[in-house]
Amino acid sequence: MKLGLWIQGARPKTLPLGLAPVIAAAMTMWQPVFEGVYGGSYDHKPCPVFDGRPNLDLASNYGRCLTSHGWYIAVTLLCAGVAVFLQIAANFANDYSDGVRGVDSGRDMRNASTSGAANITGGAAQAQVQAQSQQLSKESAASEGSQRSQAPSRLVASGVAPKKVLAAAGISAALACACGLAIIVLTGHWWLLALGVVCIVAGWFYVGGKHPYGYHGWGEISVFAFFGLIATCGTSYALSDTVPYVIIWVAVAQGLLAVAVLSVNNLRDVDEDAAHGKRTWMVRMGRSGGKKLTEMLIVVPALMLTAEFAMRHPWTAAAEKVDTACGWQYSSPSDSVGREVCDYSHVAYTQHLFVVTAAAFALSCIVCVAAAIYVHREKYRAALPLCALSSLALAFAFGTLHLL
């Protein structure tokens, strides 16, 4: 069994959806944790590995062990591990469940490639027929009505034993559990174990079991909750014991983009889902209504970022940081005239961060608009990775904005 087959089965183009909420929360909470009352200063001692941080008490805990750079980064990486491994586990579980039901029939990876894998023993006539067939296939994929040809291949439909795919889902879930247990040890929040169990159960019953909720229009709500609210707010709470309003705002934006990715996928498969009894939002709304909703799901997060950008005033925040980097130096206490001294390394850092913030904002808007255009043109194969990439771009934009 080729490794590339399993990598494709993990659906790597959608994995930014798991990483983006963690990155957004970690970057957004960095400044309040290390420059605010939660951390006190950059010099406090590291937190203990076991039992987590002491309870937050603004009157007495200022400057005490509440976090450290190494601890913060370790928890962030573990949160990313939980999100990505759970997503991969869900992808394998979906492949298994849809495969054994026959929903993914025809999505054979062995026939997806038309290059060197084709038989060449049929002589010149067979090669000519094959070339014509390939050309027709390409034209069909580019045509407006070729939604089925844009669908990615699946493992079970490609002949992989369902038990092996199910085992891959179990291994991925186990890796997510290992990361989750490490987070519990580092934070002391044992109730996160229950949240992890809920995530695993939700991932399985999305299309697994006798009554999969993904077949009845609840998949979109589940994706919004787990890839938006839970992933973003959970990371924030693990890192800081708090979930401020800005994190909820970011979580909603990330959740909408996650639903947009699912909607693009379901728009592509709308006819086939309807034939197999999958009542997704796209099936219920129809192709025309589904396209409009998906375009809105892509554009609204960009508008939310724009609103946050306008309210945050990054240019003002950058100017204030530059001002605090400068001060007056006097040769003696009796001198009435001094000279201005600036920490130019801090000034350069602030200027560079402002440029990065502006670039991330522009990139996020461009990617979202491009994804919406592809959806409008029914180019779902191109739209899906762009939607996933937009969640990552949005995460960096929100994060750098709050680092200023």
Short mmCIF file of N, CA and C in Angstrom, two decimals, residues 57 70 77 87 93 119 133 135 139 143 145 154 174 185 199 203-204 220 240 245 265 269 280 293 308 330 349 354 390:
data_model
loop_
_atom_site.label_atom_id
_atom_site.label_comp_id
_atom_site.label_asym_id
_atom_site.label_seq_id
_atom_site.Cartn_x
_atom_site.Cartn_y
_atom_site.Cartn_z
N ASP A 57 -5.67 35.26 40.58
CA ASP A 57 -6.05 36.22 41.62
C ASP A 57 -5.30 37.51 41.32
N GLY A 70 8.05 28.51 27.30
CA GLY A 70 8.09 27.10 26.94
C GLY A 70 6.78 26.39 27.19
N LEU A 77 1.23 23.70 20.88
CA LEU A 77 1.53 22.61 19.96
C LEU A 77 0.67 21.38 20.26
N GLN A 87 -9.13 15.66 13.43
CA GLN A 87 -9.65 15.89 12.09
C GLN A 87 -9.29 14.74 11.15
N ALA A 93 -12.62 8.01 9.44
CA ALA A 93 -13.89 7.41 9.86
C ALA A 93 -14.98 7.67 8.83
N ASN A 119 -2.52 1.40 -18.68
CA ASN A 119 -1.97 0.25 -19.40
C ASN A 119 -1.44 0.71 -20.76
N SER A 133 -10.19 9.48 -24.65
CA SER A 133 -11.00 9.36 -23.43
C SER A 133 -10.52 10.32 -22.36
N GLN A 135 -8.97 13.15 -22.90
CA GLN A 135 -9.31 14.50 -23.31
C GLN A 135 -10.77 14.81 -23.01
N GLU A 139 -12.29 17.71 -20.49
CA GLU A 139 -13.30 18.67 -20.89
C GLU A 139 -14.53 18.57 -20.00
N SER A 143 -16.24 21.48 -17.52
CA SER A 143 -17.56 21.98 -17.86
C SER A 143 -18.36 22.31 -16.61
N GLY A 145 -21.29 21.42 -15.64
CA GLY A 145 -22.10 20.40 -14.98
C GLY A 145 -21.32 19.21 -14.48
N ARG A 154 -11.35 8.23 -2.67
CA ARG A 154 -11.48 7.75 -1.30
C ARG A 154 -10.78 6.39 -1.17
N ALA A 174 -6.18 7.95 18.78
CA ALA A 174 -5.31 7.66 19.92
C ALA A 174 -4.22 8.73 20.06
N VAL A 185 -2.39 17.27 31.84
CA VAL A 185 -1.30 17.24 32.82
C VAL A 185 -0.68 18.63 32.99
N CYS A 199 -15.73 15.08 21.57
CA CYS A 199 -15.20 15.32 20.23
C CYS A 199 -15.03 14.01 19.45
N GLY A 203 -17.13 12.93 16.13
CA GLY A 203 -16.45 12.61 14.88
C GLY A 203 -16.90 11.29 14.29
N TRP A 204 -17.17 10.31 15.16
CA TRP A 204 -17.59 9.00 14.66
C TRP A 204 -19.03 9.02 14.15
N GLU A 220 -23.35 20.56 9.49
CA GLU A 220 -22.89 21.95 9.43
C GLU A 220 -22.81 22.58 10.82
N SER A 240 -4.86 30.31 29.03
CA SER A 240 -5.00 31.48 29.91
C SER A 240 -6.08 31.36 30.97
N TYR A 245 -14.12 38.10 25.00
CA TYR A 245 -15.07 38.29 23.90
C TYR A 245 -14.38 38.23 22.53
N ASN A 265 -17.83 21.21 -0.30
CA ASN A 265 -17.78 19.76 -0.49
C ASN A 265 -19.17 19.20 -0.80
N ASP A 269 -21.08 17.45 -4.25
CA ASP A 269 -21.68 16.11 -4.18
C ASP A 269 -23.20 16.16 -4.03
N THR A 280 -28.15 17.07 3.50
CA THR A 280 -27.30 18.18 3.91
C THR A 280 -28.01 19.50 3.62
N LEU A 293 -25.57 30.72 -0.12
CA LEU A 293 -25.23 30.57 1.29
C LEU A 293 -23.72 30.36 1.47
N GLU A 308 -13.02 44.10 12.94
CA GLU A 308 -12.04 44.03 14.03
C GLU A 308 -10.83 44.92 13.73
N TYR A 330 18.63 62.45 31.05
CA TYR A 330 19.27 63.63 31.64
C TYR A 330 20.61 63.24 32.22
N TYR A 349 10.80 46.45 15.39
CA TYR A 349 9.90 45.30 15.58
C TYR A 349 8.45 45.72 15.38
N PHE A 354 3.54 45.77 12.12
CA PHE A 354 2.43 46.49 11.49
C PHE A 354 2.34 46.12 10.01
N SER A 390 -8.05 30.15 3.52
CA SER A 390 -8.55 31.41 4.05
C SER A 390 -8.69 31.37 5.56
#
